[in-house]
Amino acid sequence: MSETVFPASSQHDEWMLEALAEARLALRSGDVPVGAAIVVTESGERLATGRNERELHTDPTGHAEIVALRAAARARGNWQLQGTTLIVTLEPCVMCAGAILAARVDTVVFGAWDEKAGAVGSVYDVLRDRRLNHRVEVFAGVRAAECGQLLTEFFREP
Protein backbone atom coordinates (compact mmCIF):
# COMPACT_ATOMS: atom_id res chain seq x y z
CA MET A 1 0.00 0.00 0.00
CA SER A 2 1.21 3.48 -0.77
CA GLU A 3 1.44 5.91 2.05
CA THR A 4 -1.23 8.59 2.17
CA VAL A 5 0.52 11.66 0.85
CA PHE A 6 -1.91 14.20 2.28
CA PRO A 7 -3.81 14.06 5.58
CA ALA A 8 -7.57 13.72 5.27
CA SER A 9 -9.75 16.56 6.48
CA SER A 10 -12.88 16.58 8.64
CA GLN A 11 -14.76 17.43 5.43
CA HIS A 12 -13.58 14.15 3.91
CA ASP A 13 -14.89 12.36 6.98
CA GLU A 14 -18.32 13.98 6.57
CA TRP A 15 -18.46 13.19 2.86
CA MET A 16 -17.54 9.56 3.61
CA LEU A 17 -20.72 9.31 5.70
CA GLU A 18 -22.72 10.00 2.51
CA ALA A 19 -20.78 7.32 0.64
CA LEU A 20 -21.41 4.86 3.49
CA ALA A 21 -25.15 5.59 3.31
CA GLU A 22 -25.07 4.74 -0.41
CA ALA A 23 -23.12 1.56 0.33
CA ARG A 24 -25.83 0.43 2.74
CA LEU A 25 -28.47 1.03 0.07
CA ALA A 26 -26.60 -1.32 -2.28
CA LEU A 27 -27.42 -4.16 0.11
CA ARG A 28 -31.11 -3.97 -0.89
CA SER A 29 -30.32 -5.35 -4.34
CA GLY A 30 -27.78 -7.89 -3.12
CA ASP A 31 -24.89 -5.82 -4.43
CA VAL A 32 -21.54 -5.57 -2.69
CA PRO A 33 -21.94 -2.59 -0.33
CA VAL A 34 -19.77 0.06 -1.96
CA GLY A 35 -20.96 3.64 -2.16
CA ALA A 36 -19.65 6.85 -3.69
CA ALA A 37 -20.34 10.57 -3.72
CA ILE A 38 -18.97 13.32 -5.94
CA VAL A 39 -18.75 16.82 -4.59
CA VAL A 40 -17.71 20.14 -6.08
CA THR A 41 -14.51 20.75 -4.18
CA GLU A 42 -14.72 24.53 -3.72
CA SER A 43 -18.34 24.73 -2.56
CA GLY A 44 -18.71 21.32 -0.95
CA GLU A 45 -21.97 20.87 -2.87
CA ARG A 46 -22.87 17.24 -3.57
CA LEU A 47 -23.05 16.78 -7.32
CA ALA A 48 -23.96 13.08 -7.46
CA THR A 49 -23.95 9.78 -5.60
CA GLY A 50 -23.70 6.18 -6.67
CA ARG A 51 -23.62 2.67 -5.31
CA ASN A 52 -22.78 -0.73 -6.72
CA GLU A 53 -25.53 -1.82 -9.12
CA ARG A 54 -23.97 -4.82 -10.87
CA GLU A 55 -26.57 -7.25 -9.54
CA LEU A 56 -29.43 -4.78 -9.82
CA HIS A 57 -28.83 -4.10 -13.53
CA THR A 58 -26.79 -7.18 -14.51
CA ASP A 59 -24.07 -4.74 -15.52
CA PRO A 60 -20.38 -5.56 -15.00
CA THR A 61 -19.57 -1.83 -15.12
CA GLY A 62 -22.10 -0.99 -12.40
CA HIS A 63 -19.49 -0.04 -9.82
CA ALA A 64 -20.33 2.78 -7.39
CA GLU A 65 -17.68 5.07 -8.89
CA ILE A 66 -18.92 4.60 -12.46
CA VAL A 67 -22.54 5.16 -11.42
CA ALA A 68 -21.55 8.36 -9.59
CA LEU A 69 -19.35 9.61 -12.45
CA ARG A 70 -22.18 9.13 -14.96
CA ALA A 71 -24.64 10.97 -12.70
CA ALA A 72 -22.18 13.82 -12.07
CA ALA A 73 -21.51 14.25 -15.80
CA ARG A 74 -25.26 14.39 -16.47
CA ALA A 75 -25.78 16.89 -13.64
CA ARG A 76 -22.96 19.08 -14.88
CA GLY A 77 -23.79 18.65 -18.56
CA ASN A 78 -20.14 17.85 -19.21
CA TRP A 79 -18.04 14.70 -18.96
CA GLN A 80 -15.09 16.69 -17.65
CA LEU A 81 -15.32 16.80 -13.86
CA GLN A 82 -12.45 19.10 -12.95
CA GLY A 83 -12.91 20.75 -9.58
CA THR A 84 -14.53 17.68 -8.04
CA THR A 85 -13.71 15.13 -5.38
CA LEU A 86 -14.89 11.53 -5.58
CA ILE A 87 -15.44 9.84 -2.22
CA VAL A 88 -15.78 6.05 -2.21
CA THR A 89 -15.92 3.45 0.53
CA LEU A 90 -13.50 1.03 -1.16
CA GLU A 91 -10.25 1.65 -3.02
CA PRO A 92 -11.12 1.92 -6.75
CA CYS A 93 -10.30 -0.94 -9.13
CA VAL A 94 -8.45 -0.54 -12.44
CA MET A 95 -11.67 0.09 -14.40
CA CYS A 96 -12.83 2.78 -12.01
CA ALA A 97 -9.39 4.38 -11.75
CA GLY A 98 -9.34 4.66 -15.56
CA ALA A 99 -12.78 6.28 -15.56
CA ILE A 100 -11.69 8.70 -12.82
CA LEU A 101 -8.71 9.74 -14.92
CA ALA A 102 -10.82 10.06 -18.07
CA ALA A 103 -13.30 12.30 -16.22
CA ARG A 104 -10.46 14.53 -14.94
CA VAL A 105 -11.52 14.24 -11.28
CA ASP A 106 -9.09 16.22 -9.08
CA THR A 107 -9.23 14.26 -5.84
CA VAL A 108 -10.21 10.78 -4.65
CA VAL A 109 -10.96 9.98 -1.02
CA PHE A 110 -11.44 6.31 -0.16
CA GLY A 111 -12.09 4.24 2.92
CA ALA A 112 -11.03 0.59 2.90
CA TRP A 113 -8.03 -0.73 1.00
CA ASP A 114 -8.63 -3.47 -1.58
CA GLU A 115 -5.65 -5.81 -1.32
CA LYS A 116 -6.89 -7.97 -4.22
CA ALA A 117 -7.98 -5.46 -6.88
CA GLY A 118 -7.07 -1.97 -5.65
CA ALA A 119 -5.64 0.41 -8.23
CA VAL A 120 -4.84 3.39 -5.99
CA GLY A 121 -1.91 1.97 -4.06
CA SER A 122 -2.64 -1.64 -3.09
CA VAL A 123 -2.03 -3.64 -6.26
CA TYR A 124 -1.53 -0.76 -8.71
CA ASP A 125 -1.30 3.01 -8.36
CA VAL A 126 -3.02 4.15 -11.55
CA LEU A 127 -4.20 7.54 -10.28
CA ARG A 128 -0.68 8.74 -9.49
CA ASP A 129 1.18 7.11 -12.38
CA ARG A 130 3.52 9.78 -13.78
CA ARG A 131 3.35 8.20 -17.24
CA LEU A 132 -0.29 9.20 -17.63
CA ASN A 133 -1.60 12.62 -18.66
CA HIS A 134 -3.62 13.28 -15.47
CA ARG A 135 -2.84 12.60 -11.84
CA VAL A 136 -5.21 12.66 -8.92
CA GLU A 137 -4.63 13.73 -5.34
CA VAL A 138 -5.47 10.78 -3.06
CA PHE A 139 -6.59 10.57 0.57
CA ALA A 140 -6.74 6.97 1.77
CA GLY A 141 -8.14 5.24 4.82
CA VAL A 142 -10.95 7.67 5.68
CA ARG A 143 -13.30 5.79 8.03
CA ALA A 144 -11.46 2.66 6.89
CA ALA A 145 -12.64 0.48 9.78
CA GLU A 146 -16.31 1.31 9.19
CA CYS A 147 -16.01 0.84 5.43
CA GLY A 148 -14.15 -2.43 5.84
CA GLN A 149 -16.57 -3.77 8.43
CA LEU A 150 -19.52 -3.29 6.08
CA LEU A 151 -17.74 -5.36 3.43
CA THR A 152 -16.59 -8.03 5.90
CA GLU A 153 -20.12 -8.50 7.18
CA PHE A 154 -21.48 -8.77 3.64
CA PHE A 155 -19.05 -11.50 2.63
CA ARG A 156 -19.39 -13.36 5.94
CA GLU A 157 -23.14 -13.86 5.64
CA PRO A 158 -24.30 -17.12 3.96
PDB file of C-alpha atoms in Angstrom:
ATOM      1  CA  MET A   1       0.000   0.000   0.000  1.00  0.00           C
ATOM      2  CA  SER A   2       1.213   3.475  -0.770  1.00  0.00           C
ATOM      3  CA  GLU A   3       1.438   5.910   2.052  1.00  0.00           C
ATOM      4  CA  THR A   4      -1.234   8.585   2.171  1.00  0.00           C
ATOM      5  CA  VAL A   5       0.520  11.661   0.854  1.00  0.00           C
ATOM      6  CA  PHE A   6      -1.912  14.202   2.276  1.00  0.00           C
ATOM      7  CA  PRO A   7      -3.813  14.057   5.578  1.00  0.00           C
ATOM      8  CA  ALA A   8      -7.574  13.721   5.266  1.00  0.00           C
ATOM      9  CA  SER A   9      -9.755  16.564   6.480  1.00  0.00           C
ATOM     10  CA  SER A  10     -12.876  16.575   8.637  1.00  0.00           C
ATOM     11  CA  GLN A  11     -14.757  17.432   5.435  1.00  0.00           C
ATOM     12  CA  HIS A  12     -13.579  14.155   3.911  1.00  0.00           C
ATOM     13  CA  ASP A  13     -14.886  12.364   6.985  1.00  0.00           C
ATOM     14  CA  GLU A  14     -18.318  13.976   6.566  1.00  0.00           C
ATOM     15  CA  TRP A  15     -18.456  13.185   2.864  1.00  0.00           C
ATOM     16  CA  MET A  16     -17.543   9.563   3.609  1.00  0.00           C
ATOM     17  CA  LEU A  17     -20.723   9.314   5.701  1.00  0.00           C
ATOM     18  CA  GLU A  18     -22.716   9.996   2.512  1.00  0.00           C
ATOM     19  CA  ALA A  19     -20.783   7.316   0.639  1.00  0.00           C
ATOM     20  CA  LEU A  20     -21.414   4.858   3.487  1.00  0.00           C
ATOM     21  CA  ALA A  21     -25.146   5.594   3.310  1.00  0.00           C
ATOM     22  CA  GLU A  22     -25.066   4.744  -0.407  1.00  0.00           C
ATOM     23  CA  ALA A  23     -23.119   1.556   0.334  1.00  0.00           C
ATOM     24  CA  ARG A  24     -25.830   0.425   2.739  1.00  0.00           C
ATOM     25  CA  LEU A  25     -28.473   1.034   0.067  1.00  0.00           C
ATOM     26  CA  ALA A  26     -26.602  -1.323  -2.278  1.00  0.00           C
ATOM     27  CA  LEU A  27     -27.417  -4.162   0.105  1.00  0.00           C
ATOM     28  CA  ARG A  28     -31.106  -3.966  -0.894  1.00  0.00           C
ATOM     29  CA  SER A  29     -30.317  -5.353  -4.343  1.00  0.00           C
ATOM     30  CA  GLY A  30     -27.778  -7.894  -3.122  1.00  0.00           C
ATOM     31  CA  ASP A  31     -24.894  -5.821  -4.430  1.00  0.00           C
ATOM     32  CA  VAL A  32     -21.540  -5.573  -2.694  1.00  0.00           C
ATOM     33  CA  PRO A  33     -21.941  -2.593  -0.334  1.00  0.00           C
ATOM     34  CA  VAL A  34     -19.773   0.060  -1.960  1.00  0.00           C
ATOM     35  CA  GLY A  35     -20.962   3.645  -2.157  1.00  0.00           C
ATOM     36  CA  ALA A  36     -19.652   6.850  -3.688  1.00  0.00           C
ATOM     37  CA  ALA A  37     -20.341  10.566  -3.723  1.00  0.00           C
ATOM     38  CA  ILE A  38     -18.967  13.318  -5.938  1.00  0.00           C
ATOM     39  CA  VAL A  39     -18.745  16.824  -4.593  1.00  0.00           C
ATOM     40  CA  VAL A  40     -17.712  20.135  -6.075  1.00  0.00           C
ATOM     41  CA  THR A  41     -14.508  20.753  -4.180  1.00  0.00           C
ATOM     42  CA  GLU A  42     -14.723  24.530  -3.722  1.00  0.00           C
ATOM     43  CA  SER A  43     -18.340  24.730  -2.562  1.00  0.00           C
ATOM     44  CA  GLY A  44     -18.705  21.317  -0.946  1.00  0.00           C
ATOM     45  CA  GLU A  45     -21.972  20.870  -2.875  1.00  0.00           C
ATOM     46  CA  ARG A  46     -22.868  17.239  -3.567  1.00  0.00           C
ATOM     47  CA  LEU A  47     -23.049  16.780  -7.316  1.00  0.00           C
ATOM     48  CA  ALA A  48     -23.957  13.077  -7.457  1.00  0.00           C
ATOM     49  CA  THR A  49     -23.951   9.784  -5.602  1.00  0.00           C
ATOM     50  CA  GLY A  50     -23.703   6.180  -6.668  1.00  0.00           C
ATOM     51  CA  ARG A  51     -23.624   2.668  -5.313  1.00  0.00           C
ATOM     52  CA  ASN A  52     -22.783  -0.727  -6.716  1.00  0.00           C
ATOM     53  CA  GLU A  53     -25.528  -1.818  -9.116  1.00  0.00           C
ATOM     54  CA  ARG A  54     -23.969  -4.819 -10.867  1.00  0.00           C
ATOM     55  CA  GLU A  55     -26.568  -7.254  -9.536  1.00  0.00           C
ATOM     56  CA  LEU A  56     -29.433  -4.782  -9.817  1.00  0.00           C
ATOM     57  CA  HIS A  57     -28.835  -4.104 -13.535  1.00  0.00           C
ATOM     58  CA  THR A  58     -26.787  -7.182 -14.509  1.00  0.00           C
ATOM     59  CA  ASP A  59     -24.067  -4.738 -15.519  1.00  0.00           C
ATOM     60  CA  PRO A  60     -20.379  -5.558 -14.996  1.00  0.00           C
ATOM     61  CA  THR A  61     -19.565  -1.828 -15.116  1.00  0.00           C
ATOM     62  CA  GLY A  62     -22.097  -0.993 -12.400  1.00  0.00           C
ATOM     63  CA  HIS A  63     -19.493  -0.036  -9.816  1.00  0.00           C
ATOM     64  CA  ALA A  64     -20.328   2.783  -7.391  1.00  0.00           C
ATOM     65  CA  GLU A  65     -17.683   5.071  -8.890  1.00  0.00           C
ATOM     66  CA  ILE A  66     -18.919   4.598 -12.463  1.00  0.00           C
ATOM     67  CA  VAL A  67     -22.540   5.161 -11.422  1.00  0.00           C
ATOM     68  CA  ALA A  68     -21.545   8.355  -9.587  1.00  0.00           C
ATOM     69  CA  LEU A  69     -19.351   9.606 -12.455  1.00  0.00           C
ATOM     70  CA  ARG A  70     -22.176   9.132 -14.957  1.00  0.00           C
ATOM     71  CA  ALA A  71     -24.640  10.972 -12.695  1.00  0.00           C
ATOM     72  CA  ALA A  72     -22.179  13.817 -12.069  1.00  0.00           C
ATOM     73  CA  ALA A  73     -21.512  14.254 -15.801  1.00  0.00           C
ATOM     74  CA  ARG A  74     -25.263  14.388 -16.469  1.00  0.00           C
ATOM     75  CA  ALA A  75     -25.781  16.894 -13.638  1.00  0.00           C
ATOM     76  CA  ARG A  76     -22.963  19.084 -14.880  1.00  0.00           C
ATOM     77  CA  GLY A  77     -23.786  18.646 -18.560  1.00  0.00           C
ATOM     78  CA  ASN A  78     -20.145  17.853 -19.209  1.00  0.00           C
ATOM     79  CA  TRP A  79     -18.044  14.698 -18.956  1.00  0.00           C
ATOM     80  CA  GLN A  80     -15.087  16.692 -17.654  1.00  0.00           C
ATOM     81  CA  LEU A  81     -15.321  16.802 -13.864  1.00  0.00           C
ATOM     82  CA  GLN A  82     -12.449  19.097 -12.948  1.00  0.00           C
ATOM     83  CA  GLY A  83     -12.908  20.748  -9.576  1.00  0.00           C
ATOM     84  CA  THR A  84     -14.533  17.680  -8.040  1.00  0.00           C
ATOM     85  CA  THR A  85     -13.709  15.135  -5.376  1.00  0.00           C
ATOM     86  CA  LEU A  86     -14.895  11.533  -5.580  1.00  0.00           C
ATOM     87  CA  ILE A  87     -15.441   9.842  -2.224  1.00  0.00           C
ATOM     88  CA  VAL A  88     -15.781   6.052  -2.214  1.00  0.00           C
ATOM     89  CA  THR A  89     -15.924   3.448   0.530  1.00  0.00           C
ATOM     90  CA  LEU A  90     -13.497   1.027  -1.163  1.00  0.00           C
ATOM     91  CA  GLU A  91     -10.252   1.647  -3.024  1.00  0.00           C
ATOM     92  CA  PRO A  92     -11.123   1.919  -6.747  1.00  0.00           C
ATOM     93  CA  CYS A  93     -10.304  -0.935  -9.125  1.00  0.00           C
ATOM     94  CA  VAL A  94      -8.447  -0.542 -12.437  1.00  0.00           C
ATOM     95  CA  MET A  95     -11.666   0.091 -14.401  1.00  0.00           C
ATOM     96  CA  CYS A  96     -12.834   2.780 -12.006  1.00  0.00           C
ATOM     97  CA  ALA A  97      -9.388   4.375 -11.753  1.00  0.00           C
ATOM     98  CA  GLY A  98      -9.338   4.656 -15.555  1.00  0.00           C
ATOM     99  CA  ALA A  99     -12.776   6.278 -15.559  1.00  0.00           C
ATOM    100  CA  ILE A 100     -11.695   8.697 -12.816  1.00  0.00           C
ATOM    101  CA  LEU A 101      -8.707   9.739 -14.923  1.00  0.00           C
ATOM    102  CA  ALA A 102     -10.823  10.060 -18.069  1.00  0.00           C
ATOM    103  CA  ALA A 103     -13.298  12.297 -16.216  1.00  0.00           C
ATOM    104  CA  ARG A 104     -10.461  14.529 -14.937  1.00  0.00           C
ATOM    105  CA  VAL A 105     -11.524  14.244 -11.277  1.00  0.00           C
ATOM    106  CA  ASP A 106      -9.093  16.217  -9.082  1.00  0.00           C
ATOM    107  CA  THR A 107      -9.227  14.255  -5.836  1.00  0.00           C
ATOM    108  CA  VAL A 108     -10.207  10.779  -4.645  1.00  0.00           C
ATOM    109  CA  VAL A 109     -10.965   9.976  -1.019  1.00  0.00           C
ATOM    110  CA  PHE A 110     -11.441   6.314  -0.164  1.00  0.00           C
ATOM    111  CA  GLY A 111     -12.090   4.244   2.921  1.00  0.00           C
ATOM    112  CA  ALA A 112     -11.035   0.586   2.900  1.00  0.00           C
ATOM    113  CA  TRP A 113      -8.034  -0.733   1.003  1.00  0.00           C
ATOM    114  CA  ASP A 114      -8.633  -3.471  -1.579  1.00  0.00           C
ATOM    115  CA  GLU A 115      -5.650  -5.814  -1.322  1.00  0.00           C
ATOM    116  CA  LYS A 116      -6.886  -7.974  -4.221  1.00  0.00           C
ATOM    117  CA  ALA A 117      -7.981  -5.459  -6.877  1.00  0.00           C
ATOM    118  CA  GLY A 118      -7.073  -1.973  -5.655  1.00  0.00           C
ATOM    119  CA  ALA A 119      -5.645   0.412  -8.234  1.00  0.00           C
ATOM    120  CA  VAL A 120      -4.844   3.386  -5.993  1.00  0.00           C
ATOM    121  CA  GLY A 121      -1.911   1.968  -4.063  1.00  0.00           C
ATOM    122  CA  SER A 122      -2.636  -1.643  -3.091  1.00  0.00           C
ATOM    123  CA  VAL A 123      -2.027  -3.643  -6.261  1.00  0.00           C
ATOM    124  CA  TYR A 124      -1.527  -0.763  -8.713  1.00  0.00           C
ATOM    125  CA  ASP A 125      -1.297   3.010  -8.362  1.00  0.00           C
ATOM    126  CA  VAL A 126      -3.021   4.145 -11.547  1.00  0.00           C
ATOM    127  CA  LEU A 127      -4.201   7.536 -10.283  1.00  0.00           C
ATOM    128  CA  ARG A 128      -0.681   8.741  -9.489  1.00  0.00           C
ATOM    129  CA  ASP A 129       1.176   7.107 -12.380  1.00  0.00           C
ATOM    130  CA  ARG A 130       3.517   9.780 -13.776  1.00  0.00           C
ATOM    131  CA  ARG A 131       3.355   8.197 -17.244  1.00  0.00           C
ATOM    132  CA  LEU A 132      -0.293   9.205 -17.632  1.00  0.00           C
ATOM    133  CA  ASN A 133      -1.604  12.616 -18.661  1.00  0.00           C
ATOM    134  CA  HIS A 134      -3.617  13.281 -15.474  1.00  0.00           C
ATOM    135  CA  ARG A 135      -2.844  12.605 -11.842  1.00  0.00           C
ATOM    136  CA  VAL A 136      -5.212  12.656  -8.921  1.00  0.00           C
ATOM    137  CA  GLU A 137      -4.635  13.731  -5.339  1.00  0.00           C
ATOM    138  CA  VAL A 138      -5.472  10.783  -3.057  1.00  0.00           C
ATOM    139  CA  PHE A 139      -6.594  10.570   0.566  1.00  0.00           C
ATOM    140  CA  ALA A 140      -6.742   6.968   1.774  1.00  0.00           C
ATOM    141  CA  GLY A 141      -8.141   5.238   4.824  1.00  0.00           C
ATOM    142  CA  VAL A 142     -10.948   7.671   5.678  1.00  0.00           C
ATOM    143  CA  ARG A 143     -13.305   5.791   8.030  1.00  0.00           C
ATOM    144  CA  ALA A 144     -11.464   2.661   6.887  1.00  0.00           C
ATOM    145  CA  ALA A 145     -12.642   0.479   9.780  1.00  0.00           C
ATOM    146  CA  GLU A 146     -16.311   1.307   9.195  1.00  0.00           C
ATOM    147  CA  CYS A 147     -16.015   0.845   5.430  1.00  0.00           C
ATOM    148  CA  GLY A 148     -14.150  -2.428   5.843  1.00  0.00           C
ATOM    149  CA  GLN A 149     -16.568  -3.774   8.430  1.00  0.00           C
ATOM    150  CA  LEU A 150     -19.523  -3.293   6.082  1.00  0.00           C
ATOM    151  CA  LEU A 151     -17.739  -5.359   3.431  1.00  0.00           C
ATOM    152  CA  THR A 152     -16.589  -8.026   5.896  1.00  0.00           C
ATOM    153  CA  GLU A 153     -20.123  -8.502   7.184  1.00  0.00           C
ATOM    154  CA  PHE A 154     -21.483  -8.766   3.636  1.00  0.00           C
ATOM    155  CA  PHE A 155     -19.054 -11.499   2.628  1.00  0.00           C
ATOM    156  CA  ARG A 156     -19.394 -13.356   5.944  1.00  0.00           C
ATOM    157  CA  GLU A 157     -23.140 -13.860   5.643  1.00  0.00           C
ATOM    158  CA  PRO A 158     -24.299 -17.122   3.957  1.00  0.00           C
TER     159      PRO A 158
END
